Coordinates of C-alpha atoms and ligand atoms in Angstrom, one line a residue:
X136 CA 117.7 23.7 156.4
X137 CA 116.9 27.9 156.9
X138 CA 118.3 30.8 157.6
X139 CA 117.8 33.6 159.4
X140 CA 117.6 36.4 157.4
X141 CA 118.3 39.4 159.9
X142 CA 117.1 43.3 159.2
X143 CA 119.2 45.6 158.0
X144 CA 120.4 48.6 160.5
X145 CA 123.0 51.3 159.9
X146 CA 124.8 48.8 157.3
X147 CA 124.9 46.0 159.8
X148 CA 122.5 42.5 159.6
X149 CA 121.2 42.0 162.5
X150 CA 118.9 40.4 165.2
X151 CA 116.9 36.8 166.4
X152 CA 115.8 35.0 165.1
X153 CA 111.3 36.5 165.6
X154 CA 109.4 34.8 162.3
X155 CA 109.0 31.8 160.7
X156 CA 107.9 31.6 157.2
X157 CA 105.4 29.9 155.4
X158 CA 104.5 28.2 152.3
X159 CA 100.5 28.3 151.4
X160 CA 100.4 25.9 148.7
X161 CA 101.4 23.6 151.2
X162 CA 101.9 24.2 154.9
X163 CA 104.9 21.4 156.1
X164 CA 106.8 23.8 154.5
X165 CA 108.8 26.5 156.0
X166 CA 110.0 28.5 153.5
X167 CA 112.4 31.3 156.2
X168 CA 112.9 32.2 159.1
X169 CA 113.0 36.0 159.8
X170 CA 114.2 38.7 162.8
X171 CA 111.3 40.5 163.9
X172 CA 112.5 44.4 165.2
X173 CA 110.2 45.7 168.1
X174 CA 110.4 49.5 168.7
X175 CA 114.0 49.9 169.9
X176 CA 114.9 48.5 166.5
X177 CA 112.8 50.7 164.7
X178 CA 113.7 53.7 166.9
X179 CA 118.0 52.7 165.0
X180 CA 116.9 52.5 162.2
X181 CA 115.0 55.0 161.8
X182 CA 118.0 57.3 164.0
X183 CA 120.2 55.7 161.0
X184 CA 117.9 56.6 158.3
X185 CA 118.7 60.2 159.8
X186 CA 122.1 60.2 160.3
X187 CA 122.1 59.2 156.8
X188 CA 120.6 61.6 155.3
X189 CA 122.0 64.8 154.1
X190 CA 124.8 62.1 152.9
X191 CA 122.6 60.6 150.6
X192 CA 120.5 63.6 149.7
X193 CA 123.2 65.3 147.7
X194 CA 124.8 62.5 146.9
X195 CA 124.3 63.6 142.9
X196 CA 122.8 61.4 140.3
X197 CA 125.9 59.0 138.9
X198 CA 125.9 57.7 143.0
X199 CA 122.5 57.3 142.4
X200 CA 122.2 55.9 139.2
X201 CA 125.0 52.9 139.5
X202 CA 123.0 52.2 142.4
X203 CA 119.6 51.0 141.3
X204 CA 120.8 50.2 137.8
X205 CA 122.7 47.2 138.7
X206 CA 120.1 46.5 141.9
X207 CA 118.3 46.1 138.2
X208 CA 120.3 44.2 137.0
X209 CA 120.6 42.5 139.4
X210 CA 117.2 41.4 140.1
X211 CA 116.8 40.2 136.1
X212 CA 119.4 38.1 136.2
X213 CA 118.0 35.3 138.9
X214 CA 114.2 36.8 137.6
X215 CA 114.1 33.3 137.8
X216 CA 115.1 31.8 141.3
X217 CA 113.6 34.9 142.7
X218 CA 110.1 35.0 140.9
X219 CA 110.1 30.7 142.3
X220 CA 111.3 32.1 145.9
X221 CA 108.5 34.4 145.3
X222 CA 105.1 32.4 144.4
X223 CA 106.3 29.5 147.5
X224 CA 105.8 32.5 149.8
X225 CA 102.2 34.5 148.4
X226 CA 101.7 31.4 146.9
X227 CA 100.6 33.3 142.7
X228 CA 101.7 30.5 140.0
X229 CA 105.6 30.8 138.9
X230 CA 104.8 32.8 135.6
X231 CA 103.4 35.3 138.0
X232 CA 105.8 35.5 140.6
X233 CA 108.2 35.6 137.8
X234 CA 106.3 38.7 135.6
X235 CA 106.0 40.8 138.7
X236 CA 110.9 40.6 139.5
X237 CA 111.3 41.5 136.7
X238 CA 108.4 44.4 136.9
X239 CA 110.6 45.9 140.3
X240 CA 113.9 45.2 137.7
X241 CA 111.8 47.7 135.1
X242 CA 111.2 49.7 137.8
X243 CA 114.3 50.1 139.4
X244 CA 116.0 50.5 136.3
X245 CA 113.4 53.3 134.8
X246 CA 115.1 55.1 138.2
X247 CA 118.6 54.9 137.2
X248 CA 117.1 56.8 134.5
X249 CA 115.0 59.5 135.8
X250 CA 118.1 59.8 138.7
X251 CA 119.4 61.4 135.3
X252 CA 116.8 63.0 134.2
X253 CA 116.1 65.8 137.1
X254 CA 115.7 70.2 136.1
X255 CA 114.7 72.8 137.2
X256 CA 113.1 75.6 136.0
X257 CA 114.1 79.0 136.2
X258 CA 112.4 82.4 135.7
X259 CA 112.1 85.9 135.5
X260 CA 110.8 87.1 138.6
X261 CA 107.6 90.1 138.4
X262 CA 110.4 92.3 140.2
X263 CA 112.9 93.7 137.7
X264 CA 116.4 92.4 138.2
X265 CA 115.5 89.4 140.2
X266 CA 115.7 85.6 139.5
X267 CA 114.1 83.0 140.5
X268 CA 114.9 78.6 140.6
X269 CA 112.5 76.4 141.1
X270 CA 114.1 73.5 143.0
X271 CA 113.2 69.3 143.9
X272 CA 115.0 68.5 146.9
X273 CA 114.0 64.6 149.0
X274 CA 111.8 64.9 151.0
X275 CA 114.8 63.8 153.8
X276 CA 112.9 60.0 155.7
X277 CA 111.0 58.1 153.9
X278 CA 108.8 55.2 155.7
X279 CA 107.6 52.6 153.9
X280 CA 105.5 50.3 155.2
X281 CA 103.9 47.4 152.5
X282 CA 101.0 44.4 152.0
X283 CA 101.7 41.7 151.0
X284 CA 100.4 41.0 147.5
X285 CA 102.8 42.1 146.1
X286 CA 105.7 40.9 147.3
X287 CA 108.0 42.8 145.2
X288 CA 107.2 45.0 142.9
X289 CA 104.9 47.4 145.4
X290 CA 109.1 47.6 147.2
X291 CA 110.3 48.6 144.5
X292 CA 107.9 51.6 143.1
X293 CA 108.5 52.6 146.8
X294 CA 112.0 52.3 147.3
X295 CA 113.4 53.3 144.1
X296 CA 111.9 56.6 143.6
X297 CA 113.2 57.6 147.0
X298 CA 116.6 56.8 146.5
X299 CA 116.6 58.1 143.4
X300 CA 115.2 61.5 144.9
X301 CA 117.9 61.6 147.5
X302 CA 115.7 60.4 150.0
X303 CA 116.5 57.9 152.6
X304 CA 113.8 55.3 153.9
X305 CA 113.1 52.6 157.0
X306 CA 111.3 49.8 155.2
X307 CA 108.8 47.8 156.9
X308 CA 108.0 45.1 154.5
X309 CA 104.1 42.2 154.9
X310 CA 104.9 40.1 158.2
X311 CA 103.6 37.2 155.3
X312 CA 105.7 37.8 152.5
X313 CA 109.8 38.5 154.2
X314 CA 111.4 36.6 152.1
X315 CA 111.2 39.2 148.6
X316 CA 112.0 42.3 150.8
X317 CA 114.8 40.3 152.4
X318 CA 116.2 39.4 149.1
X319 CA 115.4 43.0 148.0
X320 CA 117.0 45.2 150.3
X321 CA 120.5 42.7 150.6
X322 CA 120.3 43.1 147.0
X323 CA 120.6 46.8 147.5
X324 CA 123.5 47.0 149.9
X325 CA 126.0 44.9 147.4
X326 CA 124.7 47.0 145.6
X327 CA 126.2 50.1 147.0
X328 CA 124.3 52.1 149.1
X329 CA 125.9 53.5 152.1
X330 CA 124.7 53.3 156.0
X331 CA 121.4 53.9 157.3
X332 CA 120.4 54.7 153.9
X333 CA 117.5 52.3 153.4
X334 CA 116.9 49.8 156.4
X335 CA 115.0 46.8 156.7
X336 CA 112.8 46.1 160.2
X337 CA 110.6 43.0 159.7
X338 CA 108.3 42.6 162.3
X339 CA 104.8 43.3 163.1
X340 CA 102.3 45.7 162.3
X341 CA 101.0 47.3 165.1
X342 CA 104.2 47.1 166.3
X343 CA 107.4 48.0 163.7
X344 CA 104.6 50.1 162.0
X345 CA 103.0 52.2 164.1
X346 CA 106.2 52.7 165.9
X347 CA 106.9 54.4 162.4
X348 CA 104.0 56.2 162.9
X349 CA 104.8 57.5 166.0
X350 CA 108.3 59.3 165.1
X351 CA 108.8 62.7 164.6
X352 CA 111.2 62.0 163.1
X353 CA 110.4 60.4 159.9
X354 CA 109.1 63.4 157.3
X355 CA 106.4 61.8 155.2
X356 CA 104.7 57.9 154.5
X357 CA 104.3 55.0 151.5
X358 CA 102.1 52.9 152.9
X359 CA 99.8 50.1 150.9
X360 CA 97.9 48.1 152.9
X361 CA 93.8 47.8 153.8
X362 CA 91.1 50.9 154.6
X363 CA 91.2 50.7 158.5
X364 CA 95.4 50.9 158.9
X365 CA 95.5 53.4 156.0
X366 CA 93.9 55.9 158.6
X367 CA 95.7 55.3 161.4
X368 CA 98.9 56.4 159.0
X369 CA 96.7 59.6 158.0
X370 CA 96.0 60.6 161.4
X371 CA 99.0 59.1 162.6
X372 CA 100.6 61.5 160.5
X373 CA 98.3 64.8 160.4
X374 CA 99.6 64.5 164.0
X375 CA 103.1 64.6 163.4
X376 CA 102.3 66.9 160.4
X377 CA 103.9 64.7 158.3
X378 CA 103.1 63.7 154.1
X379 CA 101.4 60.9 153.1
X380 CA 100.6 58.7 150.7
X381 CA 97.9 55.9 151.3
X382 CA 96.9 53.2 148.4
X383 CA 93.9 51.1 150.0
X384 CA 91.6 48.9 149.1
X385 CA 89.1 49.1 145.4
X386 CA 86.2 47.5 144.9
X387 CA 86.3 47.1 140.9
X388 CA 83.4 47.0 138.5
X389 CA 84.1 46.4 134.7
X390 CA 80.9 46.3 132.6
X391 CA 80.5 44.3 130.1
X392 CA 78.1 45.5 128.0
X393 CA 75.8 43.8 124.9
X394 CA 78.0 44.7 122.0
X395 CA 81.4 43.5 123.7
X396 CA 82.9 40.8 122.0
X397 CA 82.5 38.2 124.3
X398 CA 85.9 36.5 124.0
X399 CA 87.5 39.2 125.0
X400 CA 85.4 40.5 127.5
X401 CA 86.2 36.3 128.8
X402 CA 88.8 36.6 128.8
X403 CA 89.0 40.2 130.6
X404 CA 87.0 38.4 134.1
X405 CA 88.6 35.3 134.1
X406 CA 91.9 37.5 134.3
X407 CA 91.1 40.7 135.7
X408 CA 89.2 38.7 139.1
X409 CA 90.6 35.2 139.9
X410 CA 93.9 35.9 138.8
X411 CA 96.4 36.0 142.0
X412 CA 93.4 33.5 143.4
X413 CA 91.6 38.0 143.6
X414 CA 94.5 38.9 146.0
X415 CA 95.3 43.0 143.3
X416 CA 93.4 45.9 144.7
X417 CA 93.1 46.4 141.5
X418 CA 90.8 43.1 140.6
X419 CA 87.0 43.0 139.1
X420 CA 84.6 42.2 142.2
X421 CA 81.5 43.4 140.3
X422 CA 80.6 42.0 137.1
X423 CA 77.7 44.4 136.1
X424 CA 76.3 42.4 132.2
X425 CA 73.4 43.9 130.6
X426 CA 70.3 42.0 130.2
X427 CA 71.5 41.1 126.3
X428 CA 74.6 39.5 126.3
X429 CA 74.3 39.2 129.9
X430 CA 73.0 35.0 129.6
X431 CA 75.6 33.5 127.3
X432 CA 78.6 36.2 129.2
X433 CA 77.6 33.9 132.5
X434 CA 77.2 30.8 130.8
X435 CA 80.9 30.8 129.4
X436 CA 82.6 31.9 131.8
X437 CA 80.9 29.5 134.3
X438 CA 83.0 26.8 131.5
X439 CA 86.0 29.5 131.3
X440 CA 86.7 28.8 135.4
X441 CA 85.9 24.8 135.2
X442 CA 89.1 24.4 132.4
X443 CA 91.1 26.6 135.7
X444 CA 93.9 24.5 136.8
X445 CA 93.9 25.3 141.0
X446 CA 96.7 24.1 142.4
X447 CA 100.2 24.0 143.7
X448 CA 101.4 28.1 142.9
X449 CA 105.1 25.9 141.7
X450 CA 103.5 23.5 139.6
X451 CA 104.1 25.2 136.5
X452 CA 100.7 24.0 134.7
X453 CA 98.5 25.8 137.7
X454 CA 97.4 29.4 137.2
X455 CA 95.4 29.6 140.7
X456 CA 97.4 29.4 143.3
X457 CA 96.2 28.7 146.9
X458 CA 95.2 31.3 149.1
X459 CA 97.6 33.2 150.9
X460 CA 96.5 32.2 154.2
X461 CA 93.6 30.9 157.1
X462 CA 92.8 34.8 158.4
X463 CA 92.3 35.3 154.0
X464 CA 90.8 31.6 153.9
X465 CA 88.3 33.0 156.0
X466 CA 88.0 36.4 155.2
X467 CA 86.7 35.0 151.7
X468 CA 85.4 32.2 152.6
X469 CA 82.4 34.4 155.5
X470 CA 81.7 36.8 152.9
X471 CA 81.2 34.1 150.3
X472 CA 78.2 32.3 153.3
X473 CA 77.1 36.1 153.3
X474 CA 76.8 37.0 149.7
X475 CA 74.0 33.5 149.5
X476 CA 72.5 35.0 152.8
X477 CA 71.9 37.9 151.0
X478 CA 70.3 36.2 148.2
X479 CA 73.0 36.0 145.2
X480 CA 73.1 32.7 143.8
X481 CA 76.6 31.1 144.4
X482 CA 76.8 29.7 140.1
X483 CA 80.3 28.8 140.4
X484 CA 82.6 27.2 142.9
X485 CA 83.4 29.3 145.8
X486 CA 84.2 25.5 148.1
X487 CA 87.7 24.8 149.5
X488 CA 89.9 21.5 147.5
X489 CA 91.8 19.1 148.4
X490 CA 95.4 18.9 146.5
X491 CA 98.9 16.5 147.1
X492 CA 99.5 18.4 149.4
X493 CA 98.2 20.9 152.9
X494 CA 97.1 24.5 151.7
X495 CA 95.0 26.9 151.1
X496 CA 92.9 26.1 147.9
X497 CA 89.1 27.4 146.6
X498 CA 87.6 27.2 143.9
X499 CA 86.8 30.6 142.4
X500 CA 83.6 31.7 143.4
X501 CA 81.0 34.1 140.9
X502 CA 78.1 35.7 142.0
X503 CA 74.8 35.9 139.8
X504 CA 72.1 37.5 141.3
X505 CA 73.5 40.3 142.9
X506 CA 72.8 43.5 143.5
X507 CA 75.2 46.9 144.5
X508 CA 73.1 47.1 147.7
X509 CA 74.6 43.5 149.0
X510 CA 78.0 43.7 150.9
X511 CA 79.8 41.5 148.9
X512 CA 79.6 44.8 145.9
X513 CA 80.4 46.9 148.9
X514 CA 83.1 45.5 150.7
X515 CA 86.8 44.4 149.1
X516 CA 87.0 41.0 149.7
X517 CA 90.4 40.7 148.2
X518 CA 89.8 36.9 147.6
X519 CA 88.4 34.7 144.0
X520 CA 85.1 36.2 144.2
X521 CA 83.3 38.0 141.8
X522 CA 79.6 39.0 141.3
X523 CA 77.6 39.4 138.0
X524 CA 74.6 42.6 138.3
X525 CA 73.0 42.8 135.9
X526 CA 71.3 45.8 134.4
X527 CA 69.1 47.6 131.7
X528 CA 71.9 49.3 129.5
X529 CA 74.8 51.2 129.7
X530 CA 73.8 54.6 131.3
X531 CA 72.6 52.6 134.4
X532 CA 75.9 50.4 133.8
X533 CA 78.2 54.1 134.5
X534 CA 75.7 54.3 138.0
X535 CA 76.3 50.8 139.3
X536 CA 79.9 51.7 138.5
X537 CA 80.9 54.3 140.7
X538 CA 78.0 54.0 142.9
X539 CA 80.8 52.1 145.4
X540 CA 83.2 54.0 148.2
X541 CA 86.1 53.2 146.2
X542 CA 87.5 54.5 142.8
X543 CA 91.2 52.2 141.6
X544 CA 90.4 50.7 138.4
X545 CA 87.1 50.2 136.3
X546 CA 87.4 48.6 132.5
X547 CA 84.4 48.3 130.5
X548 CA 84.0 45.3 127.7
X549 CA 82.4 47.1 124.0
X550 CA 82.8 47.4 120.8
X551 CA 81.4 50.9 120.5
X552 CA 83.7 54.3 120.6
X553 CA 81.7 56.5 122.2
X554 CA 80.5 54.2 124.8
X555 CA 83.6 53.2 125.6
X556 CA 85.1 57.0 125.3
X557 CA 82.2 58.5 127.6
X558 CA 83.8 55.2 129.9
X559 CA 86.3 55.9 129.6
X560 CA 85.0 60.5 130.5
X561 CA 83.3 59.3 133.8
X562 CA 84.3 56.5 135.0
X563 CA 85.0 58.0 138.6
X564 CA 88.4 55.7 139.4
X565 CA 92.1 56.6 139.2
X566 CA 92.9 54.3 136.1
X567 CA 90.4 53.1 133.8
X568 CA 90.5 50.3 131.3
X569 CA 89.0 49.5 127.5
X570 CA 88.3 45.9 126.2
X571 CA 92.0 44.9 129.2
X572 CA 92.0 42.8 132.8
X573 CA 91.3 46.1 135.5
X574 CA 94.2 44.0 136.5
X575 CA 97.9 44.5 135.5
X576 CA 99.6 48.3 134.6
X577 CA 102.2 49.6 133.4
X578 CA 105.2 50.4 134.8
X579 CA 106.6 54.0 133.4
X580 CA 102.6 55.5 133.6
X581 CA 101.4 57.1 137.1
X582 CA 99.4 54.6 139.0
X583 CA 96.4 55.1 141.8
X584 CA 93.0 56.1 142.9
X585 CA 90.0 58.3 143.9
X586 CA 87.5 58.2 146.8
X587 CA 88.4 56.1 149.9
X588 CA 91.4 54.3 147.5
X589 CA 94.0 56.4 147.7
X590 CA 95.4 59.6 149.5
X591 CA 98.4 61.7 148.4
X592 CA 99.5 61.8 144.9
X593 CA 99.2 58.8 142.4
X594 CA 102.8 56.5 142.2
X595 CA 105.3 55.4 139.8
X596 CA 106.8 57.0 136.4
X597 CA 107.5 60.2 136.5
X598 CA 104.0 60.5 138.8
X599 CA 106.2 59.3 141.7
X600 CA 108.6 62.1 142.0
X601 CA 105.1 64.7 143.6
X602 CA 105.4 62.6 145.8
X603 CA 109.3 61.9 147.0
X604 CA 110.4 65.1 146.6
X605 CA 109.5 68.6 147.9
X606 CA 109.9 72.2 145.5
X607 CA 111.8 75.8 146.4
X608 CA 111.5 78.2 145.4
X609 CA 114.9 80.6 145.6
X610 CA 114.8 84.3 145.2
X611 CA 118.0 85.8 143.5
X612 CA 119.0 90.2 143.0
X613 CA 121.6 90.4 140.0
X614 CA 121.4 93.7 139.6
Ligands
ADP23 P1 97.1 43.4 155.2 O1 95.5 43.6 154.4 O2 97.1 43.9 153.2 O3 97.3 42.9 155.6 P2 97.1 45.8 156.1 O4 97.0 47.4 156.7 O5 96.6 45.3 157.7 O6 96.8 45.5 154.9 O7 98.6 46.1 155.7 C1 99.8 46.5 155.1 C2 100.7 47.0 156.2 O8 100.2 47.5 157.3 C3 101.2 45.2 156.4 O9 102.8 45.5 156.5 C4 101.4 45.6 158.2 O10 102.9 45.1 158.7 C5 101.7 47.3 158.1 N1 100.7 47.7 159.5 C6 99.8 46.6 159.9 N2 98.9 47.7 161.4 C7 100.0 48.4 161.0 C8 99.2 49.9 162.3 N3 99.3 50.0 163.1 N4 100.5 50.6 161.6 C9 101.8 50.8 161.2 N5 101.8 49.9 160.6 C10 100.5 47.8 160.4

């Protein structure tokens, strides 16, 4: 028996059954039934957030701290159950689902603390007898639009700072993962948020998301998703002169130099390119390898890929779960075909796999002999597919690494301090990793990219304040 999960609008659970959610490890398994909001509900949610803003923005640190801390505590106490449910609806492994849930709890805990650490500045004016204060206010009604690949962590890293800094929210999660979104909203609601402060509108992006973009009452939008939708968010936001923040794609390079520790390089590759089924915007999809280590590296990666257990996300032995849905699977397979047509060699995997239950199983794919000009090296695939690009030396590796329209993360495997230091300084990415996978970041420091990957202030850590607050400069003449 599935329970109908409803939308939360102005403190009330509302809506009729509109969509079903399927487990990608077993398409016979219906995860749940969900209300699907239309433009009217989106408008009601925005109106509720608007009405709730004056009181919430003046609520003070203690009220906000209490809700965020309570939410963190409940998520942590239920981490196994929520993590399992996340793995069931998204297809990442149990360990990844529980890990992501713990991270969401940590994020709420971090921003609970931030409510008590808000500061301003007081400086003397250049005019005698005048004082100048700089303080921060919430931006207002924030629209939060999230993707399916981190069903709980991404909503957490947007909702927690938005609430901590006194904003009210209309939250539209991705269609594929409503269960995790509903769970986090249910917990926040029961933790004591006043009505209208957080509104959940599950539904189609083209309907509910678009209604948020088109509303003059939404003061800021934080978006994570595809480049195409990100551009729509940007255009609509400029039209309404609102603040916006975009996190979009990546085509992240991992450079492996001759002097790398081979075991470290293989670990970084397999983790960064294939864990979470390669469905991370921080995944390493371009493996840029110098000539001296190239053949040894390719052999060692193939050997590791061959040992990976690919299967049902809910089986504790599984290391790589299924692809999230049929559409994404088709995209992965299309790119594998494109790579072959372009002349890259499919050195490992790339074929569909049968398991006990019907699901979207794909063996991780490794291309060799790829060039950086190929479509498979320029466009984000968002699946368990990576290309090896052979280069002469470090200088060529750096040039190739930076030759991309994206700039989210980058990585280098080397034992040379000189090359590691040079790469950290010269890589055109928002986040740079040395002897670590390109994916997998801390929750208390800024997250974001350069070039076509991101737009606007960074997310997470104290830097999140830049987006979720606006500065006021006040002058007082005291005689
Ligand atoms: P993905 O490839 O991750 O599904 P999308 O950009 O399509 O990337 O989706 C990211 C989020 O944007 C989802 O919550 C989706 O529903 C939403 N979305 C899609 N189209 C629109 C739109 N026209 N306006 C606002 N949000 C949208």
